[in-house]
Short mmCIF file of C-alpha atoms in Angstrom, two decimals:
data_model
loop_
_atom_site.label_atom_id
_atom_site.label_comp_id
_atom_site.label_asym_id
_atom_site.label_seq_id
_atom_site.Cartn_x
_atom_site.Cartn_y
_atom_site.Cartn_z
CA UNK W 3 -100.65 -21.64 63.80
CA UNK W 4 -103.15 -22.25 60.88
CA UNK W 5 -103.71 -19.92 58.14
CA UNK W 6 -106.09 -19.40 54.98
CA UNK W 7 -104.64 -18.07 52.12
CA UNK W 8 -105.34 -18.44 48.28
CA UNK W 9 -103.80 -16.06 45.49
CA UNK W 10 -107.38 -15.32 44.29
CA UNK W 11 -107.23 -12.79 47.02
CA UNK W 12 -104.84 -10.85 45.33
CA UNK W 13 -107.19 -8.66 43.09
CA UNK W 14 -106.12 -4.92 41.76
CA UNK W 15 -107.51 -2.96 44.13
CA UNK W 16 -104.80 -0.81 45.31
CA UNK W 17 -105.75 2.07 44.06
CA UNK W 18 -108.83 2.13 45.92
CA UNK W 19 -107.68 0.87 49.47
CA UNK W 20 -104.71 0.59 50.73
CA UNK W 21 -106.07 -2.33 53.13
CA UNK W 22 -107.60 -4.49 50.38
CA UNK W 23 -103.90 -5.07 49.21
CA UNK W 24 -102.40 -6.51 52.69
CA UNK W 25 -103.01 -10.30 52.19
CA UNK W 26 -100.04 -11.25 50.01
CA UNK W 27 -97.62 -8.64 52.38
CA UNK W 28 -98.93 -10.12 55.04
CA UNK W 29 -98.90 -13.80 54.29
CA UNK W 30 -94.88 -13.11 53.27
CA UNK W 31 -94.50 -11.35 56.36
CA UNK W 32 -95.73 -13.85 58.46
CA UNK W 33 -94.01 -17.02 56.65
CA UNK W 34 -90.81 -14.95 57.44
CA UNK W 35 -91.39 -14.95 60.83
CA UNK W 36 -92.76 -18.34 61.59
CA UNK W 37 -91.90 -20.52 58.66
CA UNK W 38 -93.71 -23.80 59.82
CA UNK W 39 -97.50 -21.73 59.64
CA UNK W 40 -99.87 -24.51 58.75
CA UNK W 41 -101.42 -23.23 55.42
CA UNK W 42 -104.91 -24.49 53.65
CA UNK W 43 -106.33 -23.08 50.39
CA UNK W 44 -109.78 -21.14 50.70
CA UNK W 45 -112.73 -23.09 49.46
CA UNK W 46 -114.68 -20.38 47.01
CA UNK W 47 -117.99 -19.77 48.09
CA UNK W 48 -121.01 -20.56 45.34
CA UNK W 49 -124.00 -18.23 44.11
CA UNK W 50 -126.22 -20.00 46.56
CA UNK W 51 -124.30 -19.40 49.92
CA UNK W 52 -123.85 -15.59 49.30
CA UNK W 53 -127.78 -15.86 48.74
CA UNK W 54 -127.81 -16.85 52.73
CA UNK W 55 -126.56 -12.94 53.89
CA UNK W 56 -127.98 -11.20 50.73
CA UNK W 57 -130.81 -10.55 48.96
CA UNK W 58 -130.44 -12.94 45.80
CA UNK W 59 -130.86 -9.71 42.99
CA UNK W 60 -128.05 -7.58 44.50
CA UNK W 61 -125.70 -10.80 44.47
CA UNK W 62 -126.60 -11.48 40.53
CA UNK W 63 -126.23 -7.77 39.75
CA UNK W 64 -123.20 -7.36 41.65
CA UNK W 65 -121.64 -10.74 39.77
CA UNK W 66 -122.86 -9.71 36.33
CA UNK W 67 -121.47 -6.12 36.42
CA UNK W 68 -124.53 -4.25 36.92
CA UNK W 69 -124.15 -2.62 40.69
CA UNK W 70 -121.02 -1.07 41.80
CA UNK W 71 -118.66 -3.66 44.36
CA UNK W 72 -117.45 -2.10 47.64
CA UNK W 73 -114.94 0.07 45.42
CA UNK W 74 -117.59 1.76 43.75
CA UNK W 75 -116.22 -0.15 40.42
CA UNK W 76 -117.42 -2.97 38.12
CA UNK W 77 -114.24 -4.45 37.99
CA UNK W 78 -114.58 -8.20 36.89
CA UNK W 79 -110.89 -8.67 38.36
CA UNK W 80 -112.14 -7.58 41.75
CA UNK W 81 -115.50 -9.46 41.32
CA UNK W 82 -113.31 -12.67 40.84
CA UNK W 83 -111.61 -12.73 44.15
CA UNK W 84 -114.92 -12.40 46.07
CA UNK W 85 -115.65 -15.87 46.35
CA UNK W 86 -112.35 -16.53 47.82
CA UNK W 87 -112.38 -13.46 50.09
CA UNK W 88 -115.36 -14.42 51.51
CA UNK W 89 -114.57 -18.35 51.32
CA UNK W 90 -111.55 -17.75 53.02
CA UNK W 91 -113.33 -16.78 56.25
CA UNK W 92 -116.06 -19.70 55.97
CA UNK W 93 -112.65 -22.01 55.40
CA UNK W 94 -111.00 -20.65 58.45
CA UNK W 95 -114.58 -20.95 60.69
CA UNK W 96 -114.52 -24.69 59.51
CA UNK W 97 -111.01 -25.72 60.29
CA UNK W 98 -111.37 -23.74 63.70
CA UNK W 99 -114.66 -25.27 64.52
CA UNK W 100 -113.35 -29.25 63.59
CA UNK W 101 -109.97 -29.06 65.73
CA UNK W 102 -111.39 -26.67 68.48
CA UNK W 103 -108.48 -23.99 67.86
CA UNK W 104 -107.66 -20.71 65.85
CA UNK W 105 -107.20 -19.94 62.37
CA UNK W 106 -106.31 -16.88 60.65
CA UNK W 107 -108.40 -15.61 56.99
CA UNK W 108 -105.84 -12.56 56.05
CA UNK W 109 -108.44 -10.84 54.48
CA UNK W 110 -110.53 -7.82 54.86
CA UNK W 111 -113.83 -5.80 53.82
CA UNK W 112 -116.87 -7.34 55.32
CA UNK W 113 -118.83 -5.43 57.84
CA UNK W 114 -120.28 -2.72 56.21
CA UNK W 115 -121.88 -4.71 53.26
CA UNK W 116 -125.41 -5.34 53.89
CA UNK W 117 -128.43 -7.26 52.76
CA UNK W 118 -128.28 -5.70 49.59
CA UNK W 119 -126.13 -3.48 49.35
CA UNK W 120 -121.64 -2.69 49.00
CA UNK W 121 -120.22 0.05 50.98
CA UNK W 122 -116.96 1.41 52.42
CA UNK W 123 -114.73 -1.28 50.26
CA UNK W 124 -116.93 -4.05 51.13
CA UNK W 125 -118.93 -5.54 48.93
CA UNK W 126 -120.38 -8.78 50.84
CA UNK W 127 -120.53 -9.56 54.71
CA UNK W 128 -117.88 -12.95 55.09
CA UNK W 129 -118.71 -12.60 58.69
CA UNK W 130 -122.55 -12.92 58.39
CA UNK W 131 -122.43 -15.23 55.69
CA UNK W 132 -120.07 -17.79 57.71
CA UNK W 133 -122.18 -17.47 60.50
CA UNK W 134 -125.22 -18.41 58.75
CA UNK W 135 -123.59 -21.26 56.34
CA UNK W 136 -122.10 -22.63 59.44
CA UNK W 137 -125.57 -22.36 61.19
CA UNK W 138 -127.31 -23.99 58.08
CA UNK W 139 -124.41 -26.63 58.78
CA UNK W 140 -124.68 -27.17 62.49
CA UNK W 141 -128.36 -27.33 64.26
CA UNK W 142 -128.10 -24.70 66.81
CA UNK W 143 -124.60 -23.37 66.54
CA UNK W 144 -124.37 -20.19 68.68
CA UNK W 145 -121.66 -18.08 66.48
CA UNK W 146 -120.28 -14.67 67.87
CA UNK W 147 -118.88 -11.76 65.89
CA UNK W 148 -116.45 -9.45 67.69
CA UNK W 149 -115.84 -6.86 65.59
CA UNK W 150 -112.69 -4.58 66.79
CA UNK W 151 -112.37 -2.91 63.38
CA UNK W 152 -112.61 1.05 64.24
CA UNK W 153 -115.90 1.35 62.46
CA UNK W 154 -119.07 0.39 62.96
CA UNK W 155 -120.18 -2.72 61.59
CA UNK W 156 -123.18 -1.19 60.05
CA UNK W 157 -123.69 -3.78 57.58
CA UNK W 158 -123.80 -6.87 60.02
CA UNK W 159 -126.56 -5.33 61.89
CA UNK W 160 -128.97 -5.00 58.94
CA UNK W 161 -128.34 -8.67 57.85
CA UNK W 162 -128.95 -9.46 61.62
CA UNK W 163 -131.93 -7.25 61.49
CA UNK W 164 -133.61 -8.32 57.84
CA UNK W 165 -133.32 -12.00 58.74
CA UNK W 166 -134.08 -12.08 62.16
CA UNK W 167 -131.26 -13.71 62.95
CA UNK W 168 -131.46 -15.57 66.08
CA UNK W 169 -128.20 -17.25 67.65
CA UNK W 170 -125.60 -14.72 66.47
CA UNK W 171 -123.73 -12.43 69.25
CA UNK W 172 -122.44 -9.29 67.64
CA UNK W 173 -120.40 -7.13 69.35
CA UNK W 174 -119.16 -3.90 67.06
CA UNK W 175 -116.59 -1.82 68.99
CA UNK W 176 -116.94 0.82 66.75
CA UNK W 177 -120.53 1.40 68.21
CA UNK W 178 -118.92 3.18 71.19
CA UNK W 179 -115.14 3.49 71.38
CA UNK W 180 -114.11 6.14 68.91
CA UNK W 181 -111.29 8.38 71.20
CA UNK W 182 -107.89 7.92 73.08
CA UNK W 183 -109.49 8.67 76.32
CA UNK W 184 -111.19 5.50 75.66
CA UNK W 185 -108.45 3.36 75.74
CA UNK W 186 -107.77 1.99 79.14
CA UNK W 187 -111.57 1.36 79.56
CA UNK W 188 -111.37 -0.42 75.96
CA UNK W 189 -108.83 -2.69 77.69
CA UNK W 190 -110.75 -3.05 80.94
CA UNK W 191 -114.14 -3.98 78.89
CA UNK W 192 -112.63 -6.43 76.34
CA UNK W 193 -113.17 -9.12 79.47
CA UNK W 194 -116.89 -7.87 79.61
CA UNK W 195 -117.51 -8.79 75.46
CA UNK W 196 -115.86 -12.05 76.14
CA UNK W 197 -118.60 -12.99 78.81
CA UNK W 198 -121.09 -12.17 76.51
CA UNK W 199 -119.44 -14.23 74.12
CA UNK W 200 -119.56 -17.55 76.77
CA UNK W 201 -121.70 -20.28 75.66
CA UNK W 202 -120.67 -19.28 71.66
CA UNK W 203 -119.56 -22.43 69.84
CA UNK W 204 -117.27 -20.29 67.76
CA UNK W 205 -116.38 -16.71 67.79
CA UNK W 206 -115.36 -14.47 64.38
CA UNK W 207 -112.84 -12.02 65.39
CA UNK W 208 -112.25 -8.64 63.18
CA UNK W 209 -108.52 -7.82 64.14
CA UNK W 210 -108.58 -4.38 62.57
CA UNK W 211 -105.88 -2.56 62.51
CA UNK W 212 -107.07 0.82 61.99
CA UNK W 213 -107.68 1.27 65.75
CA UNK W 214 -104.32 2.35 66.09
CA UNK W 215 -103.85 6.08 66.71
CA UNK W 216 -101.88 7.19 63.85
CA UNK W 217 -104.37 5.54 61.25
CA UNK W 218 -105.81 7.98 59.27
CA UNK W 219 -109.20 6.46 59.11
CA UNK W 220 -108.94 5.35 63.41
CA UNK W 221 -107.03 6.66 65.77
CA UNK W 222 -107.14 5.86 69.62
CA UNK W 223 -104.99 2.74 70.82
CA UNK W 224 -101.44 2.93 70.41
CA UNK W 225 -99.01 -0.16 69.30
CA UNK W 226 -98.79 -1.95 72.64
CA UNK W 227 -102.43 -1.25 73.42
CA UNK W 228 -103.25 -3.24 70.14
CA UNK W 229 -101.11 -6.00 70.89
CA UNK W 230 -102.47 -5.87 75.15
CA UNK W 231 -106.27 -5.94 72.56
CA UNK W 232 -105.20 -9.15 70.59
CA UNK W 233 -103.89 -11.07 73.51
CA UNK W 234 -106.90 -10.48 75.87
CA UNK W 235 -108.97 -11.68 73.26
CA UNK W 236 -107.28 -14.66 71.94
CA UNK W 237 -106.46 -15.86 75.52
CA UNK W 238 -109.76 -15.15 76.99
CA UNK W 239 -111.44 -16.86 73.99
CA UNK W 240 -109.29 -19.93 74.03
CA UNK W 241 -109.52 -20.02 77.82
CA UNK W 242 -113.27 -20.32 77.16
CA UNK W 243 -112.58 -23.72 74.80
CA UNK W 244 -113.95 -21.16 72.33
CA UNK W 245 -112.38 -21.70 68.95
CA UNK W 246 -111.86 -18.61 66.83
CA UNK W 247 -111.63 -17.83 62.88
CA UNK W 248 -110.02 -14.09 62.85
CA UNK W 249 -109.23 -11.58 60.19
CA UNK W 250 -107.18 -8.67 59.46
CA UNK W 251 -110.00 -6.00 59.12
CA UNK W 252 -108.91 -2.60 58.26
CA UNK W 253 -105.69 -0.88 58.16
CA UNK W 254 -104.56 2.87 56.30
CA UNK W 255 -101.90 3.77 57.23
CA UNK W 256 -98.81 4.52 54.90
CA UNK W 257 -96.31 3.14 54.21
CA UNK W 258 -98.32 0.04 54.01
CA UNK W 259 -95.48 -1.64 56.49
CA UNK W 260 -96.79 -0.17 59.59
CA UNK W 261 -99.95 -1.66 58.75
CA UNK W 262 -98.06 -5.03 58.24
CA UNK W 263 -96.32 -4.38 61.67
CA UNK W 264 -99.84 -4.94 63.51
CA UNK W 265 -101.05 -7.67 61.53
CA UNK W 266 -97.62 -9.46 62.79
CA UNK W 267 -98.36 -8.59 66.66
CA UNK W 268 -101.56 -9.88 65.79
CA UNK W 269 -100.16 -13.13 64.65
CA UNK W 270 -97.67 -12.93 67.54
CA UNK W 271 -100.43 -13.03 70.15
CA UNK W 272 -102.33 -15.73 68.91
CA UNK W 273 -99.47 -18.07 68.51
CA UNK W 274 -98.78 -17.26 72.64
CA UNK W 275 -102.59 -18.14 73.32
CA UNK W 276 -102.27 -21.29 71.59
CA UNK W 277 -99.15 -21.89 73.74
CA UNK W 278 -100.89 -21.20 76.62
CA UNK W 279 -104.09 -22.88 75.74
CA UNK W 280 -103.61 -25.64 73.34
CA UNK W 281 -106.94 -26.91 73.63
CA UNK W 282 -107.73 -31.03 73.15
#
C-alpha cells in the first residue's frame, strides 16, 4: 500500500479539533500493522496553485495573518503545515494517477473551505485544488470527488460553482444521508455513486470517519457498516481501473483511539482491494 506522509502535518491544533491531530497516530498505527507501507514525502504546494481553488486575496490574507484559518486562529504554526496538508493530497492524486493504483494522504479538513473563504477547521479545499492542478496538468482529465465525510461538502460546491468547473464529478454524501435508518440504503447506493463515477480518470475519496454512530459530530453507520462502506468503494473503484487518492476526513470521537480504529479498517480494506485488483 502507498502512503503520503510528511511531519509538516503535524501542526498544534489539538485544541481546536480533535481530527486535525490524527495523522502522526495514524501513520504509527498503520506502520504497526503493515510495516512494509510504501511511504513518499508530500510535495508542498506554492502560492500560485492554491490561487487555482481560491480567490488570490483570501490566500495572501490567510498566509500573512490577516483572516482567520479554518480554526478561527492566526496561528503561523498552523499556517505552516497548509502547504503540506494540501500537497499531500495533490502528491497522493499524482502517484495514484502514474501507477494506476491507490494511495492514502492521512490528512483532513478540506471540504468546507471555499473560494474565499475557511470554515469548520478547514481552511483550503485539497480536494478541489488537486482536481484542478491535476486538470491544468492533464488535457481533459475527468476527476471525481466522493465525499463520505458526514457533512456536507459545502465548500467544494462553491469552488465548483464560482469557476464553472466543468469535468469534476462530486458526489457529497452528506447532502442526503444524515440518520441510522439510512444505513442499509447507504450501502445499497454506494454501487449507484460508483456508476456515476465510470469514465473518471481518477477518483478523490473522503474516508471520514465521523459517519460512525457514536461520533459526536455524525452518527448513523456502525463499525462494520464503515468497513462494508470502505470496501465497496475501494473494490468497485479499482474494479473500474479507476485509481484513487483517499483521505481520512473527519473523526470526533474520544478517546482519539476509536477514531484511529476506523482509519485502520480503512487501511485494511484498501490493502484487500489491491489484492483483489492489482491493476497493470
Amino acid at each position: 500500500m502507498n502512503v503520503v506522509f510528511c511531519p509538516q502535518m503535524l501542526a498544534p491544533t489539538q485544541g481546536y479539533s480533535p481530527s486535525a491531530s490524527k495523522p502522526g497516530l495514524v501513520m504509527q498505527a498503520w506502520q504497526e500493522l503493515w510495516p512494509d507501507l510504501r511511504i513518499r514525502p508530500a510535495v508542498a504546494l506554492t502560492e500560485s496553485e492554491f490561487c487555482r481553488g481560491h480567490e488570490a486575496g483570501f490566500v495572501r490574507d490567510i498566509f500573512a495573518l490577516r483572516t482567520p484559518n479554518g480554526f478561527g486562529t492566526r496561528s503561523a504554526e498552523v499556517n505552516a503545515s497548509l502547504p503540506y496538508t494540501n500537497g499531500a493530497m495533490l502528491t497522493a492524486a499524482r502517484w495514484a494517477l502514474d501507477e494506476n493504483t491507490c494511495v492514502a494522504a492521512p490528512v483532513s479538513g478540506f471540504h468546507h473551505a471555499g473560494w474565499d473563504s475557511a470554515e469548520d477547521f478547514c481552511t483550503f479545499n485539497g480536494l478541489m485544488l488537486t482536481a484542478l492542478i491535476l486538470q491544468a496538468e492533464h488535457a481533459g482529465l475527468r476527476v471525481g470527488i466522493l465525499d463520505y465525510d458526514y457533512h456536507y461538502g459545502n465548500g467544494t460546491v462553491d469552488i465548483i460553482d464560482v469557476l464553472k468547473a466543468g469535468n469534476i464529478v462530486h458526489i457529497t454524501a452528506g447532502e442526503t444521508f444524515k440518520d441510522p435508518e439510512q444505513a442499509g440504503f447507504f450501502l445499497t447506493h454506494i454501487e449507484d455513486d460508483l456508476d456515476a463515477l465510470d469514465g473518471c480518470d481518477i477518483v478523490l475519496y473522503q474516508a471520514g470517519a465521523d459517519p460512525h454512530i457514536d461520533d459526536p459530530l455524525g452518527g448513523f453507520l456502525s463499525t462494520s457498516q464503515l468497513a462494508q462502506r470502505d470496501s465497496r468503494v475501494f473494490q468497485g473503484l479499482l474494479k473500474r481501473r479507476i485509481p484513487v487518492a483517499w483521505n481520512l476526513a473527519g473523526g470526533y470521537q474520544k478517546p482519539v483511539s476509536k477514531v484511529i480504529s476506523i482509519h485502520e479498517n480503512t487501511m485494511r480494506a484498501a490493502i484487500e482491494a489491491l489484492r483483489i485488483y492489482p491493476g497493470p
